[in-house]
Structures are given as structure tokens and as C-alpha cells.
PDB file of C-alpha atoms in Angstrom:
ATOM      1  CA  UNK A   1     -17.412  -1.026 -17.831  1.00 49.00           C
ATOM      2  CA  UNK A   2     -16.206  -2.927 -20.792  1.00 58.00           C
ATOM      3  CA  UNK A   3     -15.263  -6.407 -19.563  1.00 53.00           C
ATOM      4  CA  UNK A   4     -12.289  -6.747 -21.859  1.00 53.00           C
ATOM      5  CA  UNK A   5     -10.857  -3.428 -20.741  1.00 48.00           C
ATOM      6  CA  UNK A   6     -11.472  -4.430 -17.190  1.00 51.00           C
ATOM      7  CA  UNK A   7      -9.706  -7.777 -17.628  1.00 52.00           C
ATOM      8  CA  UNK A   8      -6.835  -6.073 -19.445  1.00 52.00           C
ATOM      9  CA  UNK A   9      -6.370  -3.465 -16.720  1.00 46.00           C
ATOM     10  CA  UNK A  10      -6.631  -6.128 -13.990  1.00 50.00           C
ATOM     11  CA  UNK A  11      -3.870  -8.141 -15.701  1.00 53.00           C
ATOM     12  CA  UNK A  12      -1.479  -5.203 -15.956  1.00 53.00           C
ATOM     13  CA  UNK A  13      -2.032  -3.673 -12.621  1.00 51.00           C
ATOM     14  CA  UNK A  14      -1.351  -6.978 -10.952  1.00 52.00           C
ATOM     15  CA  UNK A  15       1.912  -7.656 -12.776  1.00 51.00           C
ATOM     16  CA  UNK A  16       0.459 -10.115 -15.263  1.00 52.00           C
ATOM     17  CA  UNK A  17      -1.653 -11.770 -12.610  1.00 52.00           C
ATOM     18  CA  UNK A  18       1.235 -12.537 -10.287  1.00 53.00           C
ATOM     19  CA  UNK A  19       0.003 -10.061  -7.833  1.00 46.00           C
ATOM     20  CA  UNK A  20      -3.177 -12.042  -7.483  1.00 52.00           C
ATOM     21  CA  UNK A  21      -1.375 -14.364  -5.247  1.00 54.00           C
ATOM     22  CA  UNK A  22      -2.276 -11.950  -2.390  1.00 55.00           C
ATOM     23  CA  UNK A  23       0.435 -11.967   0.222  1.00 64.00           C
ATOM     24  CA  UNK A  24       3.854 -11.293  -1.268  1.00 70.00           C
ATOM     25  CA  UNK A  25       2.451  -9.571  -4.383  1.00 72.00           C
ATOM     26  CA  UNK A  26       4.885  -6.665  -3.965  1.00 80.00           C
ATOM     27  CA  UNK A  27       7.806  -8.964  -3.691  1.00 85.00           C
ATOM     28  CA  UNK A  28       6.686 -10.797  -6.822  1.00 85.00           C
ATOM     29  CA  UNK A  29       6.362  -7.445  -8.677  1.00 85.00           C
ATOM     30  CA  UNK A  30       9.878  -6.428  -7.686  1.00 91.00           C
ATOM     31  CA  UNK A  31      11.200  -9.783  -8.803  1.00 91.00           C
ATOM     32  CA  UNK A  32       9.479  -9.382 -12.196  1.00 89.00           C
ATOM     33  CA  UNK A  33      11.184  -5.996 -12.732  1.00 93.00           C
ATOM     34  CA  UNK A  34      14.595  -7.512 -11.539  1.00 94.00           C
ATOM     35  CA  UNK A  35      14.215 -10.432 -14.047  1.00 94.00           C
ATOM     36  CA  UNK A  36      13.619  -7.881 -16.809  1.00 94.00           C
ATOM     37  CA  UNK A  37      16.742  -6.058 -15.659  1.00 96.00           C
ATOM     38  CA  UNK A  38      18.796  -9.227 -15.605  1.00 95.00           C
ATOM     39  CA  UNK A  39      17.645  -9.820 -19.135  1.00 95.00           C
ATOM     40  CA  UNK A  40      18.753  -6.340 -20.196  1.00 95.00           C
ATOM     41  CA  UNK A  41      22.127  -6.986 -18.598  1.00 93.00           C
ATOM     42  CA  UNK A  42      22.490 -10.338 -20.290  1.00 91.00           C
ATOM     43  CA  UNK A  43      21.350  -9.046 -23.690  1.00 93.00           C
ATOM     44  CA  UNK A  44      23.495  -5.880 -23.477  1.00 89.00           C
ATOM     45  CA  UNK A  45      20.522  -3.521 -23.790  1.00 92.00           C
ATOM     46  CA  UNK A  46      21.652  -1.132 -21.007  1.00 88.00           C
ATOM     47  CA  UNK A  47      20.092   1.962 -19.545  1.00 94.00           C
ATOM     48  CA  UNK A  48      17.815   2.765 -22.513  1.00 96.00           C
ATOM     49  CA  UNK A  49      15.858  -0.467 -22.023  1.00 96.00           C
ATOM     50  CA  UNK A  50      15.656   0.124 -18.275  1.00 96.00           C
ATOM     51  CA  UNK A  51      14.483   3.760 -18.818  1.00 97.00           C
ATOM     52  CA  UNK A  52      11.773   2.360 -21.150  1.00 96.00           C
ATOM     53  CA  UNK A  53      10.723  -0.032 -18.443  1.00 96.00           C
ATOM     54  CA  UNK A  54      10.489   2.832 -15.940  1.00 97.00           C
ATOM     55  CA  UNK A  55       8.401   4.974 -18.185  1.00 97.00           C
ATOM     56  CA  UNK A  56       6.224   2.144 -19.450  1.00 93.00           C
ATOM     57  CA  UNK A  57       5.469   0.703 -15.986  1.00 93.00           C
ATOM     58  CA  UNK A  58       4.525   4.204 -14.661  1.00 95.00           C
ATOM     59  CA  UNK A  59       2.018   4.814 -17.452  1.00 92.00           C
ATOM     60  CA  UNK A  60       0.665   1.291 -17.361  1.00 88.00           C
ATOM     61  CA  UNK A  61       0.186   1.679 -13.646  1.00 90.00           C
ATOM     62  CA  UNK A  62      -1.567   5.025 -13.883  1.00 90.00           C
ATOM     63  CA  UNK A  63      -3.872   3.797 -16.600  1.00 86.00           C
ATOM     64  CA  UNK A  64      -4.638   0.368 -15.244  1.00 82.00           C
ATOM     65  CA  UNK A  65      -4.734   0.654 -11.436  1.00 84.00           C
ATOM     66  CA  UNK A  66      -8.054   2.543 -11.177  1.00 80.00           C
ATOM     67  CA  UNK A  67      -9.929   0.062 -13.473  1.00 79.00           C
ATOM     68  CA  UNK A  68      -8.227  -2.984 -11.841  1.00 75.00           C
ATOM     69  CA  UNK A  69      -9.108  -1.868  -8.363  1.00 76.00           C
ATOM     70  CA  UNK A  70     -12.763  -1.070  -9.443  1.00 77.00           C
ATOM     71  CA  UNK A  71     -12.867  -4.712 -10.591  1.00 75.00           C
ATOM     72  CA  UNK A  72     -11.616  -6.017  -7.378  1.00 72.00           C
ATOM     73  CA  UNK A  73     -13.976  -3.827  -5.388  1.00 72.00           C
ATOM     74  CA  UNK A  74     -16.914  -4.939  -7.494  1.00 78.00           C
ATOM     75  CA  UNK A  75     -16.037  -8.532  -7.137  1.00 75.00           C
ATOM     76  CA  UNK A  76     -15.008  -8.708  -3.425  1.00 73.00           C
ATOM     77  CA  UNK A  77     -15.603  -5.339  -1.822  1.00 76.00           C
ATOM     78  CA  UNK A  78     -13.214  -4.082   0.863  1.00 76.00           C
ATOM     79  CA  UNK A  79     -10.298  -6.545   1.119  1.00 71.00           C
ATOM     80  CA  UNK A  80      -7.790  -7.169   3.953  1.00 72.00           C
ATOM     81  CA  UNK A  81      -4.194  -6.329   3.106  1.00 67.00           C
ATOM     82  CA  UNK A  82      -1.305  -8.430   4.416  1.00 64.00           C
ATOM     83  CA  UNK A  83      -1.176  -6.027   7.352  1.00 70.00           C
ATOM     84  CA  UNK A  84      -4.653  -6.939   8.318  1.00 75.00           C
ATOM     85  CA  UNK A  85      -5.974  -3.498   7.361  1.00 76.00           C
ATOM     86  CA  UNK A  86      -9.356  -3.387   5.458  1.00 75.00           C
ATOM     87  CA  UNK A  87      -8.794  -1.391   2.231  1.00 67.00           C
ATOM     88  CA  UNK A  88     -10.746  -0.327  -0.862  1.00 61.00           C
ATOM     89  CA  UNK A  89      -7.555   0.752  -2.748  1.00 63.00           C
ATOM     90  CA  UNK A  90      -3.871  -0.299  -3.035  1.00 64.00           C
ATOM     91  CA  UNK A  91      -4.714  -3.942  -2.582  1.00 62.00           C
ATOM     92  CA  UNK A  92      -2.112  -6.629  -2.193  1.00 64.00           C
ATOM     93  CA  UNK A  93      -2.991  -7.613  -5.815  1.00 68.00           C
ATOM     94  CA  UNK A  94      -1.669  -4.224  -7.070  1.00 75.00           C
ATOM     95  CA  UNK A  95       1.975  -4.754  -7.858  1.00 84.00           C
ATOM     96  CA  UNK A  96       2.727  -2.750 -11.067  1.00 87.00           C
ATOM     97  CA  UNK A  97       3.973  -0.067  -8.545  1.00 91.00           C
ATOM     98  CA  UNK A  98       6.623  -2.437  -7.284  1.00 92.00           C
ATOM     99  CA  UNK A  99       7.635  -3.257 -10.825  1.00 93.00           C
ATOM    100  CA  UNK A 100       8.065   0.525 -11.348  1.00 96.00           C
ATOM    101  CA  UNK A 101       9.933   1.091  -8.050  1.00 97.00           C
ATOM    102  CA  UNK A 102      12.438  -1.676  -8.628  1.00 97.00           C
ATOM    103  CA  UNK A 103      12.988  -0.534 -12.203  1.00 97.00           C
ATOM    104  CA  UNK A 104      14.078   2.856 -10.775  1.00 98.00           C
ATOM    105  CA  UNK A 105      16.060   1.288  -7.907  1.00 98.00           C
ATOM    106  CA  UNK A 106      17.901  -1.116 -10.206  1.00 97.00           C
ATOM    107  CA  UNK A 107      19.088   1.738 -12.513  1.00 97.00           C
ATOM    108  CA  UNK A 108      22.303   1.652 -10.592  1.00 95.00           C
ATOM    109  CA  UNK A 109      23.207  -1.568 -12.447  1.00 95.00           C
ATOM    110  CA  UNK A 110      23.389   0.433 -15.662  1.00 95.00           C
ATOM    111  CA  UNK A 111      25.193   3.574 -14.438  1.00 94.00           C
ATOM    112  CA  UNK A 112      28.625   2.316 -14.126  1.00 90.00           C
ATOM    113  CA  UNK A 113      31.186   0.753 -16.556  1.00 88.00           C
ATOM    114  CA  UNK A 114      31.523  -2.608 -14.605  1.00 90.00           C
ATOM    115  CA  UNK A 115      31.337  -6.247 -15.406  1.00 92.00           C
ATOM    116  CA  UNK A 116      27.976  -8.013 -15.774  1.00 92.00           C
ATOM    117  CA  UNK A 117      28.690  -9.696 -12.431  1.00 94.00           C
ATOM    118  CA  UNK A 118      29.143  -6.341 -10.816  1.00 94.00           C
ATOM    119  CA  UNK A 119      25.860  -5.148 -12.453  1.00 94.00           C
ATOM    120  CA  UNK A 120      24.052  -8.217 -10.987  1.00 94.00           C
ATOM    121  CA  UNK A 121      25.492  -7.442  -7.558  1.00 95.00           C
ATOM    122  CA  UNK A 122      24.235  -3.822  -7.755  1.00 95.00           C
ATOM    123  CA  UNK A 123      20.898  -5.164  -8.885  1.00 95.00           C
ATOM    124  CA  UNK A 124      20.626  -7.376  -5.810  1.00 96.00           C
ATOM    125  CA  UNK A 125      21.715  -4.597  -3.535  1.00 97.00           C
ATOM    126  CA  UNK A 126      19.128  -2.214  -5.002  1.00 97.00           C
ATOM    127  CA  UNK A 127      16.492  -4.971  -4.803  1.00 97.00           C
ATOM    128  CA  UNK A 128      17.077  -5.448  -1.129  1.00 97.00           C
ATOM    129  CA  UNK A 129      17.085  -1.754  -0.384  1.00 98.00           C
ATOM    130  CA  UNK A 130      13.981  -1.115  -2.389  1.00 97.00           C
ATOM    131  CA  UNK A 131      12.097  -3.970  -0.594  1.00 96.00           C
ATOM    132  CA  UNK A 132      13.205  -2.480   2.825  1.00 96.00           C
ATOM    133  CA  UNK A 133      12.074   1.002   1.881  1.00 96.00           C
ATOM    134  CA  UNK A 134       8.802  -0.299   0.306  1.00 90.00           C
ATOM    135  CA  UNK A 135       7.783  -2.477   3.268  1.00 89.00           C
ATOM    136  CA  UNK A 136       8.988  -0.067   6.073  1.00 91.00           C
ATOM    137  CA  UNK A 137       7.404   2.951   4.416  1.00 88.00           C
ATOM    138  CA  UNK A 138      10.174   5.237   5.842  1.00 88.00           C
ATOM    139  CA  UNK A 139      10.049   9.030   5.419  1.00 90.00           C
ATOM    140  CA  UNK A 140       9.313  10.516   2.966  1.00 93.00           C
ATOM    141  CA  UNK A 141       7.463   7.526   1.376  1.00 91.00           C
ATOM    142  CA  UNK A 142       4.868   7.477   4.240  1.00 89.00           C
ATOM    143  CA  UNK A 143       4.133  11.218   3.727  1.00 93.00           C
ATOM    144  CA  UNK A 144       3.790  10.766  -0.081  1.00 92.00           C
ATOM    145  CA  UNK A 145       1.465   7.745   0.529  1.00 86.00           C
ATOM    146  CA  UNK A 146      -0.823   9.907   2.779  1.00 89.00           C
ATOM    147  CA  UNK A 147      -0.704  13.066   0.596  1.00 94.00           C
ATOM    148  CA  UNK A 148      -1.423  11.484  -2.844  1.00 92.00           C
ATOM    149  CA  UNK A 149      -4.375   9.169  -3.474  1.00 88.00           C
ATOM    150  CA  UNK A 150      -5.551   7.065  -6.396  1.00 85.00           C
ATOM    151  CA  UNK A 151      -3.425   5.548  -9.069  1.00 88.00           C
ATOM    152  CA  UNK A 152      -0.942   8.448  -8.924  1.00 92.00           C
ATOM    153  CA  UNK A 153      -0.430   7.996  -5.298  1.00 91.00           C
ATOM    154  CA  UNK A 154      -0.005   4.284  -5.510  1.00 89.00           C
ATOM    155  CA  UNK A 155       2.632   4.748  -8.180  1.00 93.00           C
ATOM    156  CA  UNK A 156       4.319   7.760  -6.705  1.00 96.00           C
ATOM    157  CA  UNK A 157       5.148   6.283  -3.313  1.00 94.00           C
ATOM    158  CA  UNK A 158       6.995   3.433  -5.030  1.00 95.00           C
ATOM    159  CA  UNK A 159       8.705   6.061  -7.300  1.00 97.00           C
ATOM    160  CA  UNK A 160      10.063   7.733  -4.217  1.00 98.00           C
ATOM    161  CA  UNK A 161      11.065   4.350  -2.709  1.00 97.00           C
ATOM    162  CA  UNK A 162      12.914   3.403  -5.912  1.00 98.00           C
ATOM    163  CA  UNK A 163      14.704   6.821  -5.925  1.00 98.00           C
ATOM    164  CA  UNK A 164      15.782   6.383  -2.320  1.00 98.00           C
ATOM    165  CA  UNK A 165      17.056   2.865  -2.910  1.00 98.00           C
ATOM    166  CA  UNK A 166      18.949   4.054  -5.998  1.00 98.00           C
ATOM    167  CA  UNK A 167      20.504   6.966  -4.046  1.00 97.00           C
ATOM    168  CA  UNK A 168      21.638   4.665  -1.231  1.00 97.00           C
ATOM    169  CA  UNK A 169      23.068   2.134  -3.691  1.00 97.00           C
ATOM    170  CA  UNK A 170      25.061   4.836  -5.515  1.00 96.00           C
ATOM    171  CA  UNK A 171      26.232   6.187  -2.081  1.00 95.00           C
ATOM    172  CA  UNK A 172      27.444   2.659  -1.181  1.00 93.00           C
ATOM    173  CA  UNK A 173      29.597   2.714  -4.280  1.00 89.00           C
ATOM    174  CA  UNK A 174      30.971   6.294  -4.013  1.00 87.00           C
ATOM    175  CA  UNK A 175      31.602   6.569  -0.252  1.00 88.00           C
ATOM    176  CA  UNK A 176      34.275   3.893  -0.167  1.00 84.00           C
ATOM    177  CA  UNK A 177      35.883   5.387  -3.273  1.00 77.00           C
ATOM    178  CA  UNK A 178      36.046   8.788  -1.650  1.00 82.00           C
ATOM    179  CA  UNK A 179      37.454   7.347   1.578  1.00 84.00           C
ATOM    180  CA  UNK A 180      40.138   5.310  -0.314  1.00 82.00           C
ATOM    181  CA  UNK A 181      41.346   8.098  -2.588  1.00 76.00           C
TER     182      UNK A 181
END
């Protein structure tokens, strides 16, 4: 395998090396996405920039995870996850999937005509919800994780987690409005 391609893939699948920290890699990946979204809010870029982040992170994940994980396996073999489980895929170092999931979850900040402070509040709510869904692996995330393998499976379970967090965030906005009016 070409060493440069391997290093490139390893850099992207680990969220620009932040995932190499090991424990907390998913949290760091989510924070990276949230920082990008905060920049989008501050710069006035809006939903188009966030949609680009969603699409880009998915394709980077699909293309880089397999090579990056081959690199880790060749270098260290099976590795323990933060849960103590010995794995040969979806390592703690893999966090482009969390970047992607948070990018989806944080879309709520761009859907409503509200102040930048309101957008930041929605971003924080969606971040907390996504981290809960991602760490607890609730239904249907757990089913997706079991059914789909490889780079697609790693990306898709966080896609589902991001969509769930987005839906709950939107519900938290609309339910009080419905009850009040």
C-alpha cells in the first residue's frame, strides 16, 4: 500500500489526528464538527456550508476509514476500545464518523430564522443529544451497527445517530410552540 496514501487516509479518518488520542476520540470528532458549525454561524455561511460538511465528511469517511484501519491493524494488530473490547475495526482513533454525525445533528442551528445566540444554543443541544445517542447506541443505531460493516457501517450508524439527535432537537422546538398556540 502506498505510504503517502496510507498516511493521508489515517489523517482524515482520525479527524486530522485528533482521534489518535484514543479515549475520547469520538467526543473530539464531534467537537471538531461543532467548531466548524460555530464558524459557519459566525461567518454567516448557513445551511449550504453545513450541507457541504455533511456530504464531504461522509465521502472522506467512506474513502479513508478502510485504509486508515488497515494501517492501524498492520501497526498494532487488534486494539482495545474504550469499552475494553478487543477490535480490528471501528477503533477509538476513528472519529470522522462523529464529525459526520454531529454535522447532521447540528443542522437544526441552520433551519430556523433565529439569532446567532439561538443558533449556538441549538448547536449545543444537538451536540449533547448526539453524544448521548452515539455513546448509548440506542435503537435503531445498535441495529445499524450490527447489520452494516466496514467503512459504510461505521459512517452509517453515526448518520442515524445524527438524524435522531436532529429530530429530537427539532421536536424540542416545535412541541412547546404547539402547546402554547
